[in-house]
Amino acid sequence: MANRHGARNTEELIYRAAVGLMAARGYHGTTLRDVARAVSLQMSSIYYYFPSKQELLLAVMRRTTRDLRAAVEPPISAAGSVRERLGAGIRAHVLFHADRRLETLVTDSEIRALEGEGREEITALRDAYGDLFREVLETGLQEGVFSFEDSHVATNALMTMCAGVAVWYRPDGHTSLSRIADQLTHLYLDGVTASPPRQA
Amino acid sequence: MANRHGARNTEELIYRAAVGLMAARGYHGTTLRDVARAVSLQMSSIYYYFPSKQELLLAVMRRTTRDLRAAVEPPISAAGSVRERLGAGIRAHVLFHADRRLETLVTDSEIRALEGEGREEITALRDAYGDLFREVLETGLQEGVFSFEDSHVATNALMTMCAGVAVWYRPDGHTSLSRIADQLTHLYLDGVTASPPRQA
Amino acid sequence: MANRHGARNTEELIYRAAVGLMAARGYHGTTLRDVARAVSLQMSSIYYYFPSKQELLLAVMRRTTRDLRAAVEPPISAAGSVRERLGAGIRAHVLFHADRRLETLVTDSEIRALEGEGREEITALRDAYGDLFREVLETGLQEGVFSFEDSHVATNALMTMCAGVAVWYRPDGHTSLSRIADQLTHLYLDGVTASPPRQA
Amino acid sequence: MANRHGARNTEELIYRAAVGLMAARGYHGTTLRDVARAVSLQMSSIYYYFPSKQELLLAVMRRTTRDLRAAVEPPISAAGSVRERLGAGIRAHVLFHADRRLETLVTDSEIRALEGEGREEITALRDAYGDLFREVLETGLQEGVFSFEDSHVATNALMTMCAGVAVWYRPDGHTSLSRIADQLTHLYLDGVTASPPRQA
DNA sequence: GATGAATGAGGTTTCATTCAT
DNA sequence: TATGAATGAAACCTCATTCAT
C-alpha cells in the first residue's frame, strides 16, 4: 500500500494522474506527455499498462460507472417507501459524486470523446443507471406519492442537478458532504418553498 | 439573409460552425480545419475574422454570456413576488438554454479551455450572473417564503439543473419547450412530492 | 516634401520602412505585414508599388549599390597619389556606410536572400565596386608604396573592416563621423603600431 | 565516428546541418524541414533533441562563443609583449573564424534572431570576448606601443575585419590559412603602407 | 518494467500573394 | 490609390504511437 487510497502499482498511479488531468482539461486537452510527467515516467511506458489513450479513458469510464451503480443500487433496494428509496438513491448518488469527484467529472463530461464500441458500451451502462431513478420516480407517480408531468424531464433534472455536485463541490468547503446530500435530497423532494404553508 | 437564422456574413457563419462543432466535440476536440470545412473556406481565411482559436471561443463565450444575462434579468425585475421572480428567472434561463442550446453548451463546459485573462473575464461574468439568482433566493429566505440551508448549494443546484437542459433537450422532442420550463420551475419550487399531503 | 529627407510619396515611405525593418530583422525576418503596419497601409496596398517582396529588396540593393559607387568613385578619381586615392576611397566608403547605415546593412547582409537574376545583378555590381579598391591597392603595390601579400586578402580586409561601421556605428555616439573615417583610414594605412619607432 | 569531423550521434548531425543551412540562408531563411531533410529525419524527430528552433540556434551560439573564447584567451595570456599578445590574439581569432567558418558566420550574424533571455546571454558573452582585445589595445596605448584615438573604434575595426574572414574565406582557396592570419595580423599592426619609409 | 529514439499525421498559425472593387 | 476578402503553401510544433533494447 503506497498511500492512503491504497495505490499499489504503477497502473493505478497512471489511472489517477489521467483522471486528475482529464477532469481539469478534458480528454482532448490532456496529453499522454502530461500524464507521463505526472507519474515521472516516459510517455512510452504508459503503453505497457494501457494500449492507447482511448483505452485509458475507457478504463476510467468503466470503473467509475460500475462503482457508481454498485454504490447506489443497494441503498435504493434496501429502503422501504418510494420516498425513502428516492432519498437513499439521491444521497448515495451525491456522496459518490463528491467522493469520487474527479472520476465522475470525467465520466459525465467525456462520453463524447469515446469512439466506436466504447461509446456504446458506456452509454448503455449510463442509461441503465438512469433507469434506476426513473423506475423509482414512476413508481412514486403511480402510488400518488410523487407528482410530475414527464418522467424523462424529472429524471434528467435529478441527474444533472446531483451530478453538478462534482462540478462545484470543493472538499475544503465549509459545508459537510452529508449536509449537502441532505439539502439536495430535500430540494428535490420538496423544493425551495418554505414548508409552513403545508401545515396550514 | 443567408439562412433561417439570418446569417449575413462570413464571420457569423464561422461563429456558428465553431459553436456547432465545439458543442459536439469540445474546444480541444474541434480543429479549425473542421470549422473551415464546415463553412467551405480555407483554414487561413478564418484568421481574417478571428485572430486565434482562443479568440473564437472567447467570442462565443462573451456573446452568449451577455445575451443570457440580457434575457434573464428583465423578467426577474419585472415580476412581483419573490416566488414569481424566481419562477420568471428559471423560465427565462431554461428557455435561453434550450433556444441557444449549442452556445450555452459550449459556454457552460469550456471555461476550462480559456486561457489567461479571457478566463477571468468570463468567470467574472458568470459569477455576476449567478448572483442574480442567489439574491432572489436569499430575499425569499428572509421573507420566509423559501427554505434552505445554504444559499450556495441552492443556487448551484438550480443553475446546474437548469443548465442541464442544454445537455438533454432535443428540439425534436415531444415535450414543448414551454412545458419543460414550467416543469423545472415547479420542480425547483415545490419538489416532486405530490401536493395533496400538504393540504392534509 | 514630406520630411527632412525629402520623402514625397508612398513608395518612398514603403522603401524606408522596409529598409528599417530588414536592417533590424533581416529579409526573411521581416514580413510585409510589418512593413504595411509601419506605413499605416494594408498589406495588399504594398503591391501597388512593388510587385513582390523580392523586388522590394532588389530596389533597396540597386539604389544603395549604385549610390555607393557614385559616392566613392569621384573622390578616388579626383585624388592625386595612390596613398591619397586610397584614403579618399576609404573616407567616402566609411561616410556612406555611416550616413546610409540601414541601407548598407541590408545591402551587405542580404545578398543571400536574393533569388535568380537579381542575385547575379547585384553580385556583379558589388564585385565591380570592390575592384575600385583592388585597383588602387595593386597600383600602390607596383609603385612600392603599399606592401601586402595577397590583394584579395587586403581588399577583403579593407571592405569588411569599413563596412563594419554600419554595424557598430550609432549616430548618437560621441565620436564624430569624420573622426571615425580618419581613424579607419589611418588604421588601414599605418596600423595600430605607434609611429615614433618609425622615425627612429 | 560517423564522418571526418567525428560526429557520433544524431544531435550532432542536426547541429551541423542547422549550422550549414543557417550560414547559407540565415536563421529565418532556414526551415526545420530543410534541416530534417539534410539529416534524413522527420521534422518531428528534431524536437527530440532540441525543444525549439530557437534553442537550436542558441545551442550553436553558446558552443561557438565559448569555444572561441577558449581558443583565443590562452594564446593572448601566453604571449609576452603587448604586440605579441595582440598578434597572438588576432591569429587565434582568425584561425578560429576560418576553421569554424559556418558556426562563426551564424554566430556573428544571427544575434538579432535571438529572442528574450537568449539574446542577453549571448550578447553578454560577446561583449566579454571583445573586452579581451580592447584590454590588450588599451594596455598597448598606455605603454606607447600602440597609437589610436578611440579604443572602441579600434576594437570594432579589428573584430569586424577579422570576423570578415568567415565571410570570404574559402577552404579551397589558394592562400593557406596560416598565411591569411599572418597577413591580417600584419595589416592591423602596421597597415598597408610599405615599410621602407619607416627605416628612412 | 521501462526507456530512448523515431515516426507520421495533424495541430495552429503566418506568410506572400491575388483580385474584384 | 487603396482596400477587404480570400487563398494555398508552408512555417513551427505537438501528438499518439511504435519498437528494439
Coordinates of C-alpha atoms in Angstrom, one line a residue, chain A residues 22 26-28 54 57-58 60-62 64-65 68 97 103-130 159, chain B residues 23-26 109-110 112 167 170:
Chain A
M22 CA -8.7 14.9 -17.7
G26 CA -10.8 17.3 -20.7
Y27 CA -9.7 14.3 -22.7
H28 CA -8.6 16.2 -25.7
Q54 CA -8.8 5.8 -25.6
L57 CA -10.3 6.8 -20.8
L58 CA -12.5 3.8 -21.2
V60 CA -11.8 5.3 -16.2
M61 CA -15.4 5.3 -17.5
R62 CA -15.9 1.6 -16.9
T64 CA -16.5 4.7 -12.4
T65 CA -19.8 3.8 -14.0
L68 CA -21.4 4.3 -9.1
H97 CA -20.1 12.3 -7.0
E103 CA -13.7 10.4 -11.9
T104 CA -17.3 11.3 -12.2
L105 CA -16.4 14.7 -13.7
V106 CA -14.5 12.8 -16.5
T107 CA -17.2 10.2 -16.8
D108 CA -20.0 12.7 -17.0
S109 CA -18.4 15.0 -19.5
E110 CA -16.2 13.0 -21.8
I111 CA -18.6 10.5 -23.2
R112 CA -18.4 12.4 -26.5
A113 CA -14.7 11.7 -26.6
L114 CA -15.3 8.0 -26.7
E115 CA -15.0 6.3 -30.1
G116 CA -16.9 3.4 -31.6
E117 CA -17.9 0.5 -29.4
G118 CA -16.5 2.1 -26.3
R119 CA -19.1 4.8 -26.6
E120 CA -22.0 2.4 -27.0
E121 CA -20.8 0.3 -24.1
I122 CA -20.6 3.2 -21.7
T123 CA -23.8 4.9 -23.0
A124 CA -25.7 1.6 -22.3
L125 CA -24.3 1.5 -18.8
R126 CA -25.3 5.1 -18.2
D127 CA -28.8 4.6 -19.5
A128 CA -29.3 1.5 -17.3
Y129 CA -28.1 3.5 -14.3
G130 CA -30.6 6.3 -15.1
M159 CA -29.4 13.5 -12.6
Chain B
A23 CA -20.7 21.7 -28.7
A24 CA -20.3 18.3 -30.2
R25 CA -16.6 17.6 -29.6
G26 CA -15.4 20.2 -27.2
S109 CA -18.5 23.4 -20.5
E110 CA -15.4 25.0 -22.0
R112 CA -11.6 25.4 -18.6
V167 CA -27.4 18.8 -22.5
R170 CA -33.7 17.9 -28.2

